[in-house]
Amino acid sequence: MPAALSRRDFLFRSGLVGCSLAASPLLTPVSFAAAPWDTRLVVIILRGGMDGLDVVQPYGDPAFAALRATLSGGPEQGAHDLDGYFALHPGLGALMPMWRAGQLAFMHAVSTPYRDKRSHFDGQDLLEAGTATLSGARDGWLNRMLQAVPGVTAQTAYAIGRDNMRLLTGAADVANWSPDAELTLSPRAERLLDLVTEPDPALHAALSEARLLAASGPGPDKKRAADHVQVAEFAALQLSAESRIAAFSLNGWDTHGGQKRALGNALGRLADTLLTLEKRMAGGVWDKTAVVAMTEFGRTVRQNGTQGTDHGTGGLMVLAGGAVRGGRVYGQWPGLGEGDLYQDRDLMPTGDVRAHAAWIMRGLTGLDHAALEGAVFPGLDMGRDAGLLL
Amino acid sequence: MRSFDPQLAEIRFGYGLSPDIAAPRDATQILDGLAAPDDMAARYPTEPFRTFLDRSVAAQATRVMERKNRGTPQEKQARQERQQLNRDARKAWIGWVGQNLWRRSFTDTAFRERLVAFWADHFTARGKVGVFRRATTPYIDDAIRPAITLRFADLLQSAVMHPVMLDYLDQARSMGPNSRVAKRRAGRKPSGMNENLAREVLELHTLGVGAPYTQTDVTELAKLFTGMTYQAKKGYYFRAGFVEPGAERVLGQTYADAWDDGSVRAALEDLAMHRSTARHIAWKLAVHFTSDDPEAALVDALEATYLAHDGALMPVYATLLDHPASWQPQLVNAKPPIDFVSSAIRALSPAQDVAGAATPKQFIKFILRPLAQMGQAWEQPIGPDGWSENDADWITPQGIAARVTWAMQVPRHVRNPLPDPRVFVETTLGGFADEPVRFAAAAAESKPEAIGIVLMSPAFQRR
């Protein structure tokens, strides 16, 4: 068993405690074994609505080619054949070794319960809230999962990047940090800032957490790697230590026009991110990791008038990591023919992203059905296990 | 009694207190200032959009040169010219960052600057490629700034029909599937509609996402919008060859077939006067200026004024400045990073010649890079919904770390020597200074730290 160390000890030793930091929610006892499970979960929110049909192209579907005049050419246009029916967009070509190693998988034709208005912002809110409707919870499902398991500490889960992540917002303590963040203060300035911000609990808590994280983190990356690579490196570093969960966003999926170039760029960032996680996770941690990348909705089945696609419904989940049973495209394919589409425009969703996320959390942490269907995703029917994990 | 208070007016409806500029005496003075000529735009000019378009024309010419001269030295030369045009545009863009900050620092009608920023965010748009990526400030000064005191319908048309918006939301190349151009192309070249602008006009600009509209309304509005486009050489124009023939029906209203933008304007007018739009705009103003959870009475009052005055915005602003809910004395809303930095510069009140001498390098180091680290990169919101109004999105550990670092390190480069912190705390926070911040301003071990602590106090971080 690792030595228990209270966060207060840590703060005092690091000289971090100001006059009123005792009020901080971070001052709870922690054990640096962090969580009662040893697997790792990374959730990536792909903001903007990823065109799953262009990422994993159903070139075997007889209706496909006619729907996409200049997009998605299948293997003949440079996509990588996956299984004789689906082909992978060349932008993810760097991941083919991961696919062949059985550590990359896809779940096709899935969605949240969000329908019809096709708003990015409501779609993302629902994806992160994990509820059936928008009037549900204000916290995020990944935070509610942390609330449901014992032994969680403030650094069990990291929300990484400059933007706030609703997915991890809620009553359970999580760490919010950006790899380029830093904070160095004189001891006196620290004490005075503490005093001045004390009447404002939110500001005070954010400042206290910033001091803690700045002191315990690796410090900003002076090499200035691309932002998304910095985020992945930071995640890998934390997950190789005490953390068990990391969440962050990748933007740039809203490809209304010039999709060939725009989607290629976004997929390049996703490939970099997954390869960086694989490479930088130390000591076999990648082998017990599941990465789940999900988006607010898919895009229209038919290409639009500007070599792009508009907002749709059914989409694609990307799964990676040594804990994933990879090398296959999962999901119940709804088909693209006459009458198969949702509202005659979108890929028909045949599965709920939340159910798959729930099964993955069950596999990684042992959390039971009742908690997953009651607290984490209220009202969800998890259905049958698709067997996404080894 | 909750009523007008000069200091609170500067903090909540402006960019905070300035040591050199008197706060407005009453709401009438603010409204008169809005109605008066826009002297800040004249004193700190940016670039007229027409002039900006010349940059696009020049960049397009280099592209043509490149294509025509593949594999020759001329191709390389043309590419270098284009890269130079991009660099020039970026340098100009950095200069406009300064002009925006100086307007906020030196105006006596700061409410105008806040409204420009509010509406620019409501109508978020940015160019997508090449020099056009730098078009945001010229767009705002061309389409938004002169229209903030008119009717909402005027502002809506001005923003939605602007080339930068048409580019940003993919309208410029959208054509009806049965349009003349689409028929001529007959499948040889891609042709068809793009519904992005139509969707965001309904969801973000007018009705709001909760309003009762459907995918059919989005599609019909997209058909109705066909024809709106622009060229670098002529700016906005209506291209009849893109128009989808036939009437369109949007929210129960039929718009006759038109070969000019008359039906676009008619539809935008109707959307502006829709009850859902009135509610949406009232809600957004109340949230932005008072609280994430605004008093219902304020929202109701703003909505009623909007409807009673045909969507005229000046009466709406008057209601906002008159309502007791606007004057509850507790500072609630968190300033987003750009407003934090803007109001800090106003409080520091740099000498005008110092402001004028700032170099692009200094802007990058002291303003642009820190803003990105605080989570609000200048003119680069992630999506067309603009920046978050949710306080919790800004009060994050990483964002606050970046604010503290800025507050401690940058003010000395804005004003040198720094003011006496014991004076600064009074001129900056006025009656909102509490005992802890007064004590800290006097007790810090250096001036930069004292100034930084004042800027990080709750009374400065919120409004």
PDB file of N, CA, C and O in Angstrom, chain B residues 216-251:
ATOM      1  N   THR B 216     -37.290  21.937 -41.473  1.00  0.00           N
ATOM      2  CA  THR B 216     -37.880  22.462 -42.714  1.00  0.00           C
ATOM      3  C   THR B 216     -37.706  23.976 -42.800  1.00  0.00           C
ATOM      4  O   THR B 216     -37.403  24.515 -43.866  1.00  0.00           O
ATOM      5  N   ASP B 217     -37.877  24.666 -41.662  1.00  0.00           N
ATOM      6  CA  ASP B 217     -37.660  26.111 -41.668  1.00  0.00           C
ATOM      7  C   ASP B 217     -36.211  26.433 -42.029  1.00  0.00           C
ATOM      8  O   ASP B 217     -35.931  27.388 -42.767  1.00  0.00           O
ATOM      9  N   VAL B 218     -35.281  25.645 -41.492  1.00  0.00           N
ATOM     10  CA  VAL B 218     -33.860  25.862 -41.797  1.00  0.00           C
ATOM     11  C   VAL B 218     -33.626  25.689 -43.297  1.00  0.00           C
ATOM     12  O   VAL B 218     -33.013  26.539 -43.948  1.00  0.00           O
ATOM     13  N   THR B 219     -34.139  24.607 -43.847  1.00  0.00           N
ATOM     14  CA  THR B 219     -33.926  24.315 -45.270  1.00  0.00           C
ATOM     15  C   THR B 219     -34.568  25.389 -46.148  1.00  0.00           C
ATOM     16  O   THR B 219     -33.974  25.844 -47.123  1.00  0.00           O
ATOM     17  N   GLU B 220     -35.780  25.800 -45.794  1.00  0.00           N
ATOM     18  CA  GLU B 220     -36.469  26.826 -46.578  1.00  0.00           C
ATOM     19  C   GLU B 220     -35.721  28.162 -46.510  1.00  0.00           C
ATOM     20  O   GLU B 220     -35.585  28.861 -47.513  1.00  0.00           O
ATOM     21  N   LEU B 221     -35.237  28.497 -45.321  1.00  0.00           N
ATOM     22  CA  LEU B 221     -34.504  29.754 -45.196  1.00  0.00           C
ATOM     23  C   LEU B 221     -33.203  29.679 -46.001  1.00  0.00           C
ATOM     24  O   LEU B 221     -32.777  30.667 -46.609  1.00  0.00           O
ATOM     25  N   ALA B 222     -32.584  28.499 -46.012  1.00  0.00           N
ATOM     26  CA  ALA B 222     -31.359  28.330 -46.804  1.00  0.00           C
ATOM     27  C   ALA B 222     -31.661  28.546 -48.288  1.00  0.00           C
ATOM     28  O   ALA B 222     -30.881  29.162 -49.017  1.00  0.00           O
ATOM     29  N   LYS B 223     -32.815  28.061 -48.744  1.00  0.00           N
ATOM     30  CA  LYS B 223     -33.212  28.299 -50.140  1.00  0.00           C
ATOM     31  C   LYS B 223     -33.407  29.793 -50.384  1.00  0.00           C
ATOM     32  O   LYS B 223     -33.000  30.338 -51.400  1.00  0.00           O
ATOM     33  N   LEU B 224     -34.074  30.419 -49.415  1.00  0.00           N
ATOM     34  CA  LEU B 224     -34.356  31.844 -49.550  1.00  0.00           C
ATOM     35  C   LEU B 224     -33.060  32.667 -49.577  1.00  0.00           C
ATOM     36  O   LEU B 224     -32.968  33.698 -50.237  1.00  0.00           O
ATOM     37  N   PHE B 225     -32.060  32.192 -48.851  1.00  0.00           N
ATOM     38  CA  PHE B 225     -30.783  32.932 -48.770  1.00  0.00           C
ATOM     39  C   PHE B 225     -29.936  32.776 -50.038  1.00  0.00           C
ATOM     40  O   PHE B 225     -28.961  33.492 -50.217  1.00  0.00           O
ATOM     41  N   THR B 226     -30.267  31.825 -50.903  1.00  0.00           N
ATOM     42  CA  THR B 226     -29.415  31.624 -52.076  1.00  0.00           C
ATOM     43  C   THR B 226     -29.385  32.900 -52.907  1.00  0.00           C
ATOM     44  O   THR B 226     -30.408  33.552 -53.097  1.00  0.00           O
ATOM     45  N   GLY B 227     -28.192  33.228 -53.352  1.00  0.00           N
ATOM     46  CA  GLY B 227     -28.002  34.455 -54.117  1.00  0.00           C
ATOM     47  C   GLY B 227     -27.117  35.453 -53.392  1.00  0.00           C
ATOM     48  O   GLY B 227     -26.380  36.208 -54.013  1.00  0.00           O
ATOM     49  N   MET B 228     -27.170  35.421 -52.046  1.00  0.00           N
ATOM     50  CA  MET B 228     -26.292  36.330 -51.303  1.00  0.00           C
ATOM     51  C   MET B 228     -24.856  35.842 -51.431  1.00  0.00           C
ATOM     52  O   MET B 228     -24.548  34.708 -51.087  1.00  0.00           O
ATOM     53  N   THR B 229     -24.000  36.693 -51.938  1.00  0.00           N
ATOM     54  CA  THR B 229     -22.591  36.311 -52.043  1.00  0.00           C
ATOM     55  C   THR B 229     -21.733  37.573 -52.052  1.00  0.00           C
ATOM     56  O   THR B 229     -22.236  38.671 -51.813  1.00  0.00           O
ATOM     57  N   TYR B 230     -20.451  37.427 -52.288  1.00  0.00           N
ATOM     58  CA  TYR B 230     -19.579  38.604 -52.379  1.00  0.00           C
ATOM     59  C   TYR B 230     -18.398  38.261 -53.249  1.00  0.00           C
ATOM     60  O   TYR B 230     -18.096  37.089 -53.479  1.00  0.00           O
ATOM     61  N   GLN B 231     -17.768  39.310 -53.737  1.00  0.00           N
ATOM     62  CA  GLN B 231     -16.485  39.164 -54.405  1.00  0.00           C
ATOM     63  C   GLN B 231     -15.550  40.195 -53.818  1.00  0.00           C
ATOM     64  O   GLN B 231     -15.993  41.283 -53.427  1.00  0.00           O
ATOM     65  N   ALA B 232     -14.268  39.873 -53.786  1.00  0.00           N
ATOM     66  CA  ALA B 232     -13.305  40.825 -53.230  1.00  0.00           C
ATOM     67  C   ALA B 232     -13.402  42.161 -53.964  1.00  0.00           C
ATOM     68  O   ALA B 232     -13.314  43.220 -53.361  1.00  0.00           O
ATOM     69  N   LYS B 233     -13.631  42.088 -55.274  1.00  0.00           N
ATOM     70  CA  LYS B 233     -13.637  43.336 -56.058  1.00  0.00           C
ATOM     71  C   LYS B 233     -14.859  44.193 -55.798  1.00  0.00           C
ATOM     72  O   LYS B 233     -14.792  45.416 -55.839  1.00  0.00           O
ATOM     73  N   LYS B 234     -16.010  43.584 -55.569  1.00  0.00           N
ATOM     74  CA  LYS B 234     -17.196  44.433 -55.395  1.00  0.00           C
ATOM     75  C   LYS B 234     -17.833  44.345 -54.025  1.00  0.00           C
ATOM     76  O   LYS B 234     -18.823  45.027 -53.779  1.00  0.00           O
ATOM     77  N   GLY B 235     -17.310  43.521 -53.149  1.00  0.00           N
ATOM     78  CA  GLY B 235     -17.959  43.380 -51.849  1.00  0.00           C
ATOM     79  C   GLY B 235     -19.236  42.572 -51.994  1.00  0.00           C
ATOM     80  O   GLY B 235     -19.344  41.719 -52.883  1.00  0.00           O
ATOM     81  N   TYR B 236     -20.236  42.859 -51.119  1.00  0.00           N
ATOM     82  CA  TYR B 236     -21.499  42.124 -51.165  1.00  0.00           C
ATOM     83  C   TYR B 236     -22.210  42.337 -52.495  1.00  0.00           C
ATOM     84  O   TYR B 236     -22.249  43.453 -53.005  1.00  0.00           O
ATOM     85  N   TYR B 237     -22.760  41.276 -53.068  1.00  0.00           N
ATOM     86  CA  TYR B 237     -23.708  41.464 -54.157  1.00  0.00           C
ATOM     87  C   TYR B 237     -24.638  40.259 -54.219  1.00  0.00           C
ATOM     88  O   TYR B 237     -24.372  39.210 -53.621  1.00  0.00           O
ATOM     89  N   PHE B 238     -25.740  40.453 -54.920  1.00  0.00           N
ATOM     90  CA  PHE B 238     -26.735  39.401 -55.018  1.00  0.00           C
ATOM     91  C   PHE B 238     -26.636  38.756 -56.388  1.00  0.00           C
ATOM     92  O   PHE B 238     -26.758  39.423 -57.411  1.00  0.00           O
ATOM     93  N   ARG B 239     -26.373  37.452 -56.398  1.00  0.00           N
ATOM     94  CA  ARG B 239     -26.154  36.753 -57.659  1.00  0.00           C
ATOM     95  C   ARG B 239     -27.402  35.954 -58.014  1.00  0.00           C
ATOM     96  O   ARG B 239     -27.651  34.873 -57.464  1.00  0.00           O
ATOM     97  N   ALA B 240     -28.178  36.515 -58.936  1.00  0.00           N
ATOM     98  CA  ALA B 240     -29.473  35.906 -59.275  1.00  0.00           C
ATOM     99  C   ALA B 240     -29.305  34.483 -59.789  1.00  0.00           C
ATOM    100  O   ALA B 240     -30.184  33.635 -59.604  1.00  0.00           O
ATOM    101  N   GLY B 241     -28.167  34.191 -60.421  1.00  0.00           N
ATOM    102  CA  GLY B 241     -27.927  32.855 -60.961  1.00  0.00           C
ATOM    103  C   GLY B 241     -27.862  31.765 -59.902  1.00  0.00           C
ATOM    104  O   GLY B 241     -27.962  30.582 -60.205  1.00  0.00           O
ATOM    105  N   PHE B 242     -27.669  32.143 -58.647  1.00  0.00           N
ATOM    106  CA  PHE B 242     -27.617  31.169 -57.544  1.00  0.00           C
ATOM    107  C   PHE B 242     -28.989  30.900 -56.930  1.00  0.00           C
ATOM    108  O   PHE B 242     -29.144  30.011 -56.099  1.00  0.00           O
ATOM    109  N   VAL B 243     -29.981  31.721 -57.311  1.00  0.00           N
ATOM    110  CA  VAL B 243     -31.259  31.685 -56.603  1.00  0.00           C
ATOM    111  C   VAL B 243     -32.035  30.406 -56.912  1.00  0.00           C
ATOM    112  O   VAL B 243     -32.174  30.012 -58.062  1.00  0.00           O
ATOM    113  N   GLU B 244     -32.531  29.788 -55.862  1.00  0.00           N
ATOM    114  CA  GLU B 244     -33.428  28.642 -56.025  1.00  0.00           C
ATOM    115  C   GLU B 244     -34.799  29.189 -56.426  1.00  0.00           C
ATOM    116  O   GLU B 244     -35.392  29.982 -55.696  1.00  0.00           O
ATOM    117  N   PRO B 245     -35.304  28.795 -57.582  1.00  0.00           N
ATOM    118  CA  PRO B 245     -36.596  29.325 -58.020  1.00  0.00           C
ATOM    119  C   PRO B 245     -37.730  28.860 -57.102  1.00  0.00           C
ATOM    120  O   PRO B 245     -37.616  27.809 -56.460  1.00  0.00           O
ATOM    121  N   GLY B 246     -38.780  29.634 -57.065  1.00  0.00           N
ATOM    122  CA  GLY B 246     -39.950  29.261 -56.280  1.00  0.00           C
ATOM    123  C   GLY B 246     -40.033  30.047 -54.988  1.00  0.00           C
ATOM    124  O   GLY B 246     -39.050  30.621 -54.528  1.00  0.00           O
ATOM    125  N   ALA B 247     -41.231  30.056 -54.429  1.00  0.00           N
ATOM    126  CA  ALA B 247     -41.436  30.752 -53.161  1.00  0.00           C
ATOM    127  C   ALA B 247     -40.934  29.876 -52.028  1.00  0.00           C
ATOM    128  O   ALA B 247     -40.814  28.664 -52.166  1.00  0.00           O
ATOM    129  N   GLU B 248     -40.583  30.500 -50.912  1.00  0.00           N
ATOM    130  CA  GLU B 248     -40.193  29.738 -49.724  1.00  0.00           C
ATOM    131  C   GLU B 248     -41.131  30.066 -48.579  1.00  0.00           C
ATOM    132  O   GLU B 248     -41.646  31.173 -48.480  1.00  0.00           O
ATOM    133  N   ARG B 249     -41.312  29.055 -47.711  1.00  0.00           N
ATOM    134  CA  ARG B 249     -42.196  29.238 -46.575  1.00  0.00           C
ATOM    135  C   ARG B 249     -41.370  29.034 -45.298  1.00  0.00           C
ATOM    136  O   ARG B 249     -40.892  27.933 -45.027  1.00  0.00           O
ATOM    137  N   VAL B 250     -41.195  30.100 -44.525  1.00  0.00           N
ATOM    138  CA  VAL B 250     -40.407  30.049 -43.297  1.00  0.00           C
ATOM    139  C   VAL B 250     -41.293  30.466 -42.134  1.00  0.00           C
ATOM    140  O   VAL B 250     -41.880  31.560 -42.168  1.00  0.00           O
ATOM    141  N   LEU B 251     -41.431  29.634 -41.133  1.00  0.00           N
ATOM    142  CA  LEU B 251     -42.248  29.908 -39.950  1.00  0.00           C
ATOM    143  C   LEU B 251     -43.652  30.367 -40.329  1.00  0.00           C
ATOM    144  O   LEU B 251     -44.167  31.355 -39.801  1.00  0.00           O
TER     145      LEU B 251
END
